[in-house]
Tab-separated table of C-alpha atoms in Angstrom:
chain	number	residue	atom	x	y	z
G	22	MET	CA	-49.070	-84.571	100.276
G	23	ILE	CA	-52.526	-82.920	99.329
G	24	PHE	CA	-53.438	-83.003	96.061
G	25	GLY	CA	-53.103	-79.153	94.639
G	26	LYS	CA	-54.884	-77.103	91.883
G	27	HIS	CA	-52.436	-78.366	89.203
G	28	LYS	CA	-53.577	-81.508	87.327
G	29	PRO	CA	-50.814	-83.812	85.301
G	30	GLU	CA	-51.723	-84.707	81.936
G	31	LYS	CA	-53.006	-88.322	83.106
G	32	THR	CA	-56.372	-88.878	85.064
G	33	SER	CA	-56.142	-88.800	88.561
G	34	TYR	CA	-58.535	-90.281	91.095
G	35	GLY	CA	-59.501	-90.670	94.925
G	36	ILE	CA	-60.903	-93.211	96.416
G	37	ILE	CA	-63.298	-92.716	99.910
G	38	GLY	CA	-63.521	-95.442	101.910
G	39	LEU	CA	-60.634	-98.859	102.205
G	40	GLY	CA	-63.038	-101.800	102.709
G	41	ARG	CA	-62.727	-104.629	100.664
G	42	PHE	CA	-63.868	-102.613	97.694
G	43	GLY	CA	-62.029	-99.036	97.999
G	44	SER	CA	-58.997	-101.295	98.879
G	45	ALA	CA	-59.366	-103.549	95.868
G	46	LEU	CA	-59.786	-100.484	93.424
G	47	THR	CA	-56.771	-98.867	95.228
G	48	ALA	CA	-54.337	-101.452	94.424
G	49	GLU	CA	-55.186	-102.132	90.689
G	50	LEU	CA	-55.414	-98.162	89.887
G	51	ALA	CA	-51.699	-98.377	91.828
G	52	MET	CA	-50.951	-101.341	89.600
G	53	ALA	CA	-51.845	-98.942	86.384
G	54	ASP	CA	-49.600	-96.521	87.561
G	55	ALA	CA	-52.458	-94.072	88.502
G	56	ASP	CA	-52.657	-90.101	90.111
G	57	LEU	CA	-54.290	-91.250	93.817
G	58	LEU	CA	-55.486	-89.689	96.650
G	59	VAL	CA	-57.296	-92.373	99.305
G	60	LEU	CA	-59.397	-91.053	102.064
G	61	ASP	CA	-60.700	-93.248	105.488
G	62	ARG	CA	-60.868	-92.888	109.088
G	63	ASP	CA	-59.390	-95.523	109.691
G	64	GLU	CA	-55.519	-95.148	110.484
G	65	ASP	CA	-54.545	-98.854	110.224
G	66	LYS	CA	-56.195	-99.591	106.588
G	67	VAL	CA	-54.297	-95.990	105.473
G	68	ARG	CA	-51.115	-97.283	106.477
G	69	GLU	CA	-51.690	-100.004	104.553
G	70	ALA	CA	-52.700	-98.048	101.227
G	71	ARG	CA	-49.458	-96.136	102.168
G	72	GLU	CA	-47.576	-98.777	100.741
G	73	LEU	CA	-49.208	-98.310	97.342
G	74	THR	CA	-49.642	-94.325	97.398
G	75	GLU	CA	-47.812	-91.603	99.030
G	76	ASN	CA	-51.297	-89.592	99.026
G	77	ALA	CA	-53.364	-91.777	101.649
G	78	LEU	CA	-54.810	-89.603	104.353
G	79	VAL	CA	-56.851	-90.409	107.718
G	80	VAL	CA	-60.093	-88.349	107.599
G	81	GLY	CA	-62.566	-88.896	110.333
G	82	ASN	CA	-65.653	-86.350	108.789
G	83	LEU	CA	-66.182	-86.097	105.576
G	84	ASP	CA	-68.078	-82.789	105.181
G	85	LYS	CA	-67.005	-80.146	102.558
G	86	LYS	CA	-64.592	-78.378	104.211
G	87	THR	CA	-63.023	-81.732	105.178
G	88	LEU	CA	-62.973	-82.666	102.103
G	89	MET	CA	-61.820	-79.484	100.334
G	90	ASP	CA	-59.042	-79.643	102.172
G	91	THR	CA	-57.918	-82.685	101.223
G	92	GLY	CA	-57.632	-81.351	97.557
G	93	ILE	CA	-60.149	-84.578	96.272
G	94	GLN	CA	-61.832	-81.733	94.291
G	95	ASN	CA	-58.984	-81.403	92.374
G	96	CYS	CA	-59.277	-85.494	90.941
G	97	ASP	CA	-60.422	-86.171	87.811
G	98	VAL	CA	-62.056	-88.901	88.991
G	99	VAL	CA	-63.225	-89.549	92.275
G	100	VAL	CA	-65.072	-93.091	93.935
G	101	VAL	CA	-67.115	-93.263	96.867
G	102	CYS	CA	-66.709	-96.743	98.171
G	103	ILE	CA	-69.152	-96.749	101.256
G	104	GLY	CA	-72.100	-99.142	101.200
G	105	SER	CA	-72.977	-100.183	104.191
G	106	GLN	CA	-73.525	-96.657	105.644
G	107	MET	CA	-76.084	-95.041	103.284
G	108	GLU	CA	-76.229	-91.414	105.141
G	109	VAL	CA	-72.370	-90.830	104.633
G	110	SER	CA	-72.579	-92.022	101.576
G	111	ILE	CA	-75.268	-90.046	99.974
G	112	LEU	CA	-73.769	-86.560	102.255
G	113	THR	CA	-69.932	-87.228	100.815
G	114	THR	CA	-71.343	-88.107	96.850
G	115	LEU	CA	-73.758	-84.576	97.165
G	116	ASN	CA	-70.352	-82.902	98.743
G	117	LEU	CA	-68.057	-84.127	96.025
G	118	VAL	CA	-70.953	-83.719	93.354
G	119	SER	CA	-71.320	-79.479	95.093
G	120	LEU	CA	-67.411	-79.429	94.908
G	121	GLY	CA	-67.657	-79.607	91.072
G	122	VAL	CA	-65.798	-83.369	90.741
G	123	PRO	CA	-66.073	-83.760	87.102
G	124	THR	CA	-67.065	-87.544	87.921
G	125	VAL	CA	-68.574	-88.881	90.707
G	126	ILE	CA	-68.887	-93.012	90.655
G	127	ALA	CA	-70.585	-94.147	93.818
G	128	LYS	CA	-71.003	-97.706	95.201
G	129	ALA	CA	-74.538	-98.511	95.997
G	130	ASN	CA	-75.797	-101.269	97.986
G	131	SER	CA	-79.599	-101.594	96.983
G	132	PRO	CA	-81.735	-100.149	93.806
G	133	GLU	CA	-83.700	-97.447	96.522
G	134	HIS	CA	-79.540	-96.695	97.171
G	135	GLY	CA	-78.603	-96.535	93.609
G	136	GLU	CA	-81.451	-94.489	92.646
G	137	ILE	CA	-80.531	-91.538	95.062
G	138	LEU	CA	-77.176	-91.499	94.320
G	139	GLU	CA	-77.985	-91.375	90.560
G	140	LYS	CA	-80.067	-87.964	91.584
G	141	LEU	CA	-77.719	-86.527	92.838
G	142	GLY	CA	-75.242	-86.641	89.765
G	143	ALA	CA	-73.413	-89.420	90.772
G	144	LYS	CA	-72.595	-92.687	87.996
G	145	VAL	CA	-73.714	-95.727	90.580
G	146	VAL	CA	-71.743	-99.416	90.319
G	147	TYR	CA	-73.164	-102.730	92.359
G	148	PRO	CA	-69.835	-104.902	92.889
G	149	GLU	CA	-71.422	-107.530	94.635
G	150	ARG	CA	-74.680	-107.993	92.147
G	151	ASP	CA	-71.551	-107.088	88.984
G	152	MET	CA	-69.628	-109.751	90.472
G	153	ALA	CA	-72.301	-112.422	90.781
G	154	ILE	CA	-73.681	-111.452	87.160
G	155	ARG	CA	-70.107	-112.498	85.839
G	156	LEU	CA	-69.700	-115.515	87.993
G	157	ALA	CA	-73.005	-116.873	86.660
G	158	ASN	CA	-72.472	-116.100	83.471
G	159	ARG	CA	-69.673	-118.231	83.753
G	160	LEU	CA	-71.039	-121.041	85.222
G	161	ASP	CA	-74.160	-120.921	83.379
G	162	ASN	CA	-71.881	-120.971	80.206
G	163	SER	CA	-68.562	-123.076	80.609
G	164	ARG	CA	-67.073	-121.607	77.405
G	165	VAL	CA	-67.221	-118.202	79.026
G	166	LEU	CA	-64.303	-116.769	79.934
G	167	ASP	CA	-64.794	-113.643	81.011
G	168	SER	CA	-67.994	-110.892	81.134
G	169	ILE	CA	-68.740	-107.530	81.455
G	170	GLN	CA	-72.215	-105.968	81.953
G	171	LEU	CA	-72.371	-102.522	80.226
G	172	SER	CA	-75.954	-102.484	80.545
G	173	GLU	CA	-79.266	-104.038	81.808
G	174	GLU	CA	-79.373	-105.511	78.206
G	175	ILE	CA	-75.469	-105.173	76.977
G	176	ASN	CA	-72.930	-107.437	77.981
G	177	ILE	CA	-69.530	-108.013	76.005
G	178	SER	CA	-68.069	-111.317	76.522
G	179	LYS	CA	-65.690	-113.605	75.763
G	180	LEU	CA	-65.303	-117.226	74.814
G	181	VAL	CA	-64.284	-120.090	73.147
G	182	ILE	CA	-66.416	-120.942	70.157
G	183	PRO	CA	-69.238	-123.516	70.109
G	184	ASP	CA	-68.037	-126.862	68.458
G	185	ARG	CA	-70.655	-126.122	66.102
G	186	LEU	CA	-69.447	-123.059	64.506
G	187	ALA	CA	-65.846	-124.674	63.874
G	188	GLY	CA	-65.478	-125.016	60.108
G	189	VAL	CA	-68.487	-122.309	60.045
G	190	SER	CA	-67.955	-119.011	58.223
G	191	ILE	CA	-68.929	-115.359	59.906
G	192	LEU	CA	-71.556	-115.329	56.950
G	193	GLU	CA	-72.683	-118.431	57.824
G	194	ALA	CA	-73.321	-118.403	61.113
G	195	ASN	CA	-75.032	-115.159	60.940
G	196	LEU	CA	-74.800	-114.613	65.079
G	197	ARG	CA	-75.963	-111.199	64.249
G	198	SER	CA	-79.495	-111.942	62.865
G	199	ARG	CA	-80.022	-115.158	64.834
G	200	PHE	CA	-78.831	-114.625	68.462
G	201	GLY	CA	-78.389	-110.517	68.219
G	202	LEU	CA	-74.844	-111.053	69.113
G	203	ASN	CA	-72.058	-108.986	67.482
G	204	ILE	CA	-68.540	-109.948	66.988
G	205	ILE	CA	-66.290	-107.498	68.159
G	206	ALA	CA	-62.422	-109.576	68.248
G	207	ILE	CA	-61.334	-113.077	67.033
G	208	GLU	CA	-58.334	-114.521	68.963
G	209	SER	CA	-57.127	-117.477	66.942
G	210	GLY	CA	-53.393	-119.052	68.256
G	211	GLN	CA	-51.591	-115.953	68.863
G	212	THR	CA	-53.271	-113.334	66.104
G	213	VAL	CA	-56.221	-111.056	67.639
G	214	THR	CA	-58.290	-109.073	64.900
G	215	ASP	CA	-60.470	-106.468	65.111
G	216	ASN	CA	-60.949	-106.626	61.298
G	217	ILE	CA	-64.149	-108.995	60.941
G	218	ARG	CA	-64.625	-110.121	57.750
G	219	PRO	CA	-67.935	-111.993	56.561
G	220	ASP	CA	-65.391	-114.784	54.568
G	221	TYR	CA	-63.474	-115.975	58.151
G	222	VAL	CA	-63.961	-119.567	58.951
G	223	PHE	CA	-63.966	-120.266	62.307
G	224	GLN	CA	-61.051	-122.531	63.692
G	225	LYS	CA	-61.199	-125.394	66.341
G	226	ASN	CA	-60.272	-123.226	69.964
G	227	ASP	CA	-60.994	-119.945	68.763
G	228	THR	CA	-61.822	-117.418	71.004
G	229	ILE	CA	-64.245	-114.625	70.104
G	230	ILE	CA	-65.114	-111.660	71.789
G	231	LEU	CA	-69.073	-110.764	71.791
G	232	CYS	CA	-71.081	-107.583	72.025
G	233	GLY	CA	-74.631	-108.600	73.368
G	234	SER	CA	-77.541	-109.432	75.722
G	235	ARG	CA	-77.144	-112.217	78.179
G	236	ASP	CA	-80.375	-114.335	76.900
G	237	GLY	CA	-78.422	-114.455	72.997
G	238	LEU	CA	-75.626	-115.723	74.242
G	239	PHE	CA	-77.562	-118.173	76.165
G	240	ARG	CA	-79.340	-118.724	73.311
G	241	LEU	CA	-76.044	-119.594	71.340
G	242	ASN	CA	-74.897	-121.729	73.897
G	243	GLU	CA	-78.330	-123.862	73.352
G	244	TRP	CA	-77.880	-123.897	70.065
G	245	ASN	CA	-74.624	-125.317	69.800
G	246	GLU	CA	-76.309	-127.926	72.846
G	247	GLU	CA	-78.533	-129.208	70.333
G	248	ASN	CA	-75.676	-131.059	68.481
G	249	HIS	CA	-75.037	-133.462	71.715
G	250	ARG	CA	-78.413	-134.399	72.192
């Protein structure tokens, strides 16, 4: 089935390219019951994608006319998951932007590739680099449960509180002034709260979600390690 002009209330997504990144993204969005339109030239990959969404099409050419025929211009967000073929990635992104797709996200394999895509009007992602950063954050600090990089300077990290913070209030810990880290939420036992009160006293094994730089997180870890030297 081809996407028509009428859009449902929920966000619709287009995925172009069913490599590892595109296939994983398709699977995650399908699990979230998102409206999906998936394009690839490999019939076997499209056949597999049809187990997740009926809107999976074999497309051998990604020129503007072919893209229009699929109806992908009616999607709210289109992700170009083509990395290795830079020329195809760039031309496809250009076509999508010119077709008026509200949000075009494109995978890049290098800073130069990403710079061109950004100039065309796309939001750029670097899946391999971002995964490496998340893994590095977890390896460098065993207390980090997960980390998402929003920009070069801003990370959101979930971690078990350092031992030195147990029994210390938020006001006394003063993480913002010491390390440039802001507490977004606290998970204590089965309770999660985003009402961060300065008189709250950290309990052992509390989990906190912090926003700040990776450097700030490292300095927090070093400060905690000083207690064990």
